[in-house]
Every structure is written in structure tokens, then in C-alpha cells.
GROMACS .gro file of C-alpha atoms in nm:
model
  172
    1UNK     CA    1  11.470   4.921  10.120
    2UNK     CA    2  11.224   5.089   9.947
    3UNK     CA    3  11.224   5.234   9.611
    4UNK     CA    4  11.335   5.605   9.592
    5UNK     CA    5  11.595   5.530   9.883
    6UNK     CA    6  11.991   5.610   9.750
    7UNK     CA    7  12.070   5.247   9.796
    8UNK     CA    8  11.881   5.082   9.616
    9UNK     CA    9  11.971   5.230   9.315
   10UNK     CA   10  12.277   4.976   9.263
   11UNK     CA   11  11.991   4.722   9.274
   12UNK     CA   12  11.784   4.902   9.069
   13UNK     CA   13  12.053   4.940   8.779
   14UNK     CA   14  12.116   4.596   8.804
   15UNK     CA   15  11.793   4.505   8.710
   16UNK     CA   16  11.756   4.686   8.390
   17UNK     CA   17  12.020   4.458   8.254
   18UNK     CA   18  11.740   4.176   8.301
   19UNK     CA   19  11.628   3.974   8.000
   20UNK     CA   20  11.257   4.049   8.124
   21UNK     CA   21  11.113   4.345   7.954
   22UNK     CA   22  10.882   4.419   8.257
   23UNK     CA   23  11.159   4.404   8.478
   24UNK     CA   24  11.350   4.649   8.306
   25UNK     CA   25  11.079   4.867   8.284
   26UNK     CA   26  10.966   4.875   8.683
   27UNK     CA   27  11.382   4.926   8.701
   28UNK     CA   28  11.374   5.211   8.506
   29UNK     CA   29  11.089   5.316   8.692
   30UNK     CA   30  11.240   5.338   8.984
   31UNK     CA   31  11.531   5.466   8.901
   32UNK     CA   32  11.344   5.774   8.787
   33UNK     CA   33  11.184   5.835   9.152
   34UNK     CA   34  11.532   5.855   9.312
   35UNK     CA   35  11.605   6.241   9.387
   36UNK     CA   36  11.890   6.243   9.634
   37UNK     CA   37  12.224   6.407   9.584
   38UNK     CA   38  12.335   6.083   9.749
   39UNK     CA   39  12.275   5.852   9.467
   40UNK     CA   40  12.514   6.108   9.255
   41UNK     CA   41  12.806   5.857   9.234
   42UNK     CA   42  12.597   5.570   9.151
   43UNK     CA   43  12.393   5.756   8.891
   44UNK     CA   44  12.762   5.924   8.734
   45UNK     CA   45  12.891   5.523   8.725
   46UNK     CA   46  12.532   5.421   8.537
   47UNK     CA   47  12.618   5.642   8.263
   48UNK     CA   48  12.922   5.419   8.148
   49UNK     CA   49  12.721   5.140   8.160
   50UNK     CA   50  12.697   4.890   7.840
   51UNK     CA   51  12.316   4.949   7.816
   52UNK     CA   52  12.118   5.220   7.645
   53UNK     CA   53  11.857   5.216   7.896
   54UNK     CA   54  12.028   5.249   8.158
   55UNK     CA   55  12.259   5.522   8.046
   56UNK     CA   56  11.928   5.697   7.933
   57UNK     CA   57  11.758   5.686   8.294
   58UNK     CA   58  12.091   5.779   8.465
   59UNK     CA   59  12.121   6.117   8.268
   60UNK     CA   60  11.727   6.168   8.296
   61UNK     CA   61  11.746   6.106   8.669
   62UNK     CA   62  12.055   6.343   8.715
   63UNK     CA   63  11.864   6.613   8.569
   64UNK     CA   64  11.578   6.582   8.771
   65UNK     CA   65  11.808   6.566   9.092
   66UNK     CA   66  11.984   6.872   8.943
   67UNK     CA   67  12.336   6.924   9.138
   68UNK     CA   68  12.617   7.108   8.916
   69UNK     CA   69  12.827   6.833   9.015
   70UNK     CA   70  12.672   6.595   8.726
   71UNK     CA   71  12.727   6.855   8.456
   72UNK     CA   72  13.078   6.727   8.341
   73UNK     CA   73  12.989   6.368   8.406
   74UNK     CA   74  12.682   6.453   8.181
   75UNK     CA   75  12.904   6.650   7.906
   76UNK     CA   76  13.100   6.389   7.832
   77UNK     CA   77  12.806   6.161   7.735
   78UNK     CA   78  12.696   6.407   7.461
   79UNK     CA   79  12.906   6.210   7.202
   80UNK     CA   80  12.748   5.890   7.321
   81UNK     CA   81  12.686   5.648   7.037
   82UNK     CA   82  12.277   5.632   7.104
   83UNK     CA   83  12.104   5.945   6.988
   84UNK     CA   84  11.830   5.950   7.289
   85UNK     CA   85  12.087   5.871   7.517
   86UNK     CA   86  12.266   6.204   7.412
   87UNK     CA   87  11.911   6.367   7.375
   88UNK     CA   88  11.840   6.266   7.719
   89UNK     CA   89  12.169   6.403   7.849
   90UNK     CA   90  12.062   6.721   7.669
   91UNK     CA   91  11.800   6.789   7.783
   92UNK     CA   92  11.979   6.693   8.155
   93UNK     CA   93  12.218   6.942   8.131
   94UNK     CA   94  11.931   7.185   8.042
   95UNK     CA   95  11.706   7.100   8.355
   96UNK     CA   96  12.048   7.173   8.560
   97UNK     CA   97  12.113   7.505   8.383
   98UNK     CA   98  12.498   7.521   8.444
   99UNK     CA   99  12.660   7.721   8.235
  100UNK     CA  100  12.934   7.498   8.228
  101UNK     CA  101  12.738   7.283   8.011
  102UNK     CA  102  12.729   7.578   7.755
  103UNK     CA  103  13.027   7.488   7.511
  104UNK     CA  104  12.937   7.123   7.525
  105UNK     CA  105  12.533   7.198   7.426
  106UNK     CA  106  12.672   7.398   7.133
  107UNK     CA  107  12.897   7.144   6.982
  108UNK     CA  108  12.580   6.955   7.031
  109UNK     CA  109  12.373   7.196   6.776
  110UNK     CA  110  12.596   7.027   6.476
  111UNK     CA  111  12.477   6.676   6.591
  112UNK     CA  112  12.355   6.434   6.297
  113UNK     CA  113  12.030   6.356   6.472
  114UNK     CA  114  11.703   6.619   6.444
  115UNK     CA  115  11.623   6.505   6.839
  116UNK     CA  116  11.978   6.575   6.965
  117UNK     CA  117  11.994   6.937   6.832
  118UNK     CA  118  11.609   7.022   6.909
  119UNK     CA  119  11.747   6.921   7.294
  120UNK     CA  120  12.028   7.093   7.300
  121UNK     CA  121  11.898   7.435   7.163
  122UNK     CA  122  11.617   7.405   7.416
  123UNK     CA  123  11.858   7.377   7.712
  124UNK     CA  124  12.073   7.623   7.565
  125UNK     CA  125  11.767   7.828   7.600
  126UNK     CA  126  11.679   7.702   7.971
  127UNK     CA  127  12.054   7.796   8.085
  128UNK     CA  128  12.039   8.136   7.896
  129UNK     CA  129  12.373   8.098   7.756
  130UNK     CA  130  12.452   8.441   7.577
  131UNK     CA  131  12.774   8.244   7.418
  132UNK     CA  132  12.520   8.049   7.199
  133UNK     CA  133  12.343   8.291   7.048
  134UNK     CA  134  12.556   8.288   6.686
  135UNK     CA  135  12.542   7.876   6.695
  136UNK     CA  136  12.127   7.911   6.780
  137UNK     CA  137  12.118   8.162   6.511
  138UNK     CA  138  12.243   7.909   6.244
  139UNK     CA  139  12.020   7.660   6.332
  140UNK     CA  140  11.754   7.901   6.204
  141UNK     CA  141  11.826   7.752   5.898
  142UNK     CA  142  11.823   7.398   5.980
  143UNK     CA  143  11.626   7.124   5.736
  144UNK     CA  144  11.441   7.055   6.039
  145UNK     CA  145  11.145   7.317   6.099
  146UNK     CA  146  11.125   7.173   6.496
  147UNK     CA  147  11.486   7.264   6.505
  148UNK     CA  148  11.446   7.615   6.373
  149UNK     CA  149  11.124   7.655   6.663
  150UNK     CA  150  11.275   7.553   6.906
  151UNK     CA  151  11.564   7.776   6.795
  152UNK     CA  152  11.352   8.059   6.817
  153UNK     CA  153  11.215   8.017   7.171
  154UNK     CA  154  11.592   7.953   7.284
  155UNK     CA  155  11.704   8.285   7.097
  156UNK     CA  156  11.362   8.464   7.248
  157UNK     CA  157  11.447   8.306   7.603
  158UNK     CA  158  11.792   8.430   7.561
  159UNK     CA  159  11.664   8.781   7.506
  160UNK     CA  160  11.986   8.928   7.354
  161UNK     CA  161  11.894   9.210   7.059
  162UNK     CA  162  12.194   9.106   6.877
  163UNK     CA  163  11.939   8.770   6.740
  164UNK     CA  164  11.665   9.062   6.651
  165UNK     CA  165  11.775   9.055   6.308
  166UNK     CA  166  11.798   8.688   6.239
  167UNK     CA  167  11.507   8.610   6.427
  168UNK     CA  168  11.267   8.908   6.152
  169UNK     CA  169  11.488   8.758   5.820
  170UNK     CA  170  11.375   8.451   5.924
  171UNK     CA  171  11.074   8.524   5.915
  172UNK     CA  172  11.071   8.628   5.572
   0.00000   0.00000   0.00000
């Protein structure tokens, strides 16, 4: 097999659970290049698994492949315990731009990590979800000034005049 193929991603999962470093690198490597649909079911079961990593790459590597059929699979790993692995689930459900990931991405905004809301206003942007615009609007006011920018751009993606307003006070 090579790498890339939809089988050998079980293989390539089970290797990032090596005690090598470099092993679980190339692994996560690899997983990264696979872009089938197929691999869906094997990439949805990685993001239960015990490891950080490999969580991580599954939910990267869904995003990339992009089918709607990830997006509750990825919403439930927004309250994962590991802030990059919900950042990279984020920013996931952001590449996919389902709608469906809307309500999720804004319960997101309230997260306790800077990363984790910066990612989920920026797919909120990417998905153009007209239901966030009051949640993005708050975060204009964030202790975090990427937060707030990246606020901005999602409200100025959005393109709804109701943010207008927000958008000039806080500017001032």
C-alpha cells in the first residue's frame, strides 16, 4: 500500500501511538496526505482515540477531505479536553463550511483558550453563518486583541449591516 491510499490509514493511526517520536511524526504525516471520502469512518473512529495527536490529525485531515458527513462527528469534539485538538476541529468544521456546524462554533466563542475562540470565529466567518453575528459581535471585546481581529474579518466576511455599528464603536 502506499501512503495516501484509504487503507492504510488504520496502519497509519496505529503508528502514531509509537514510543518513537519520528515515527509518530512520518504517521502523522501521512495521515495528512489521505483525501478520500473512503477513509471517513476510519478518520471519525481516530477522533475517539486516547491520543492528542492523533485526534488532532484526524480532525485536520477531515477538513481537508471536506464531506458534510464529518461535521457532527467533528462537533462533538469541540469540548475535547486538549485545546489544539478543539482548535484543530475548529478550524475543520470551518474548511467544511456546513452550517450545521454553526451552533456548535458559537458555543465555541466562550471557550477558555485564546486559540480555540480565534478558530472558531474564523470558521464562523468561512461558513458565513448570519446566526453568529451577535456572539462575533461580543467577542469584539475580548482580552485577546487576535480574538477581536479575527472577529472583525468574520463579521466583515459575514457582510450583514446589522454588525456596522459594533464594528465603527469598536473602533473608537
Amino acid at each position: 500500500n502506499h501512503i495516501g491510499e484509504t487503507q492504510t490509514v488504520p496502519h497509519l493511526i496505529r503508528a502514531m501511538k509509537s514510543d518513537y517520536d519520528y515515527i509518530r511524526r512520518h504517521a502523522e504525516m501521512g495521515l495528512r496526505q489521505i483525501d478520500h471520502v473512503q477513509a471517513l469512518p476510519y478518520l471519525v473512529q481516530a477522533l475517539q482515540d486516547s491520543e492528542d495527536s492523533v485526534r488532532r490529525a484526524a480532525a485536520i485531515t477531515l477538513g481537508r477531505i471536506g464531506d458534510v458527513e464529518a461535521v457532527p462527528y467533528l462537533n462533538q469534539r469541540l469540548d475535547d479536553e486538549n485545546e489544539k485538538v478543539r482548535g484543530s476541529v475548529a478550524d475543520a468544521l470551518g474548511l467544511i463550511g456546513d452550517l450545521k456546524a454553526t451552533s456548535s462554533l458559537i458555543h465555541a466563542l466562550s471557550d477558555s483558550s485564546n486559540k480555540v475562540r480565534r478558530a472558531a470565529a474564523k470558521a464562523l466567518g468561512r461558513i458565513g453563518a448570519t446566526e453568529a453575528i451577535s456572539a462575533l459581535i461580543e467577542l469584539l471585546s475580548d482580552h485577546d486583541m487576535n480574538v477581536r481581529r479575527i472577529a472583525v474579518e468574520s463579521l466583515g466576511r459575514i457582510g450583514d449591516p446589522e454588525a456596522v455599528s459594533s464594528l465603527v464603536e469598536a473602533l473608537k
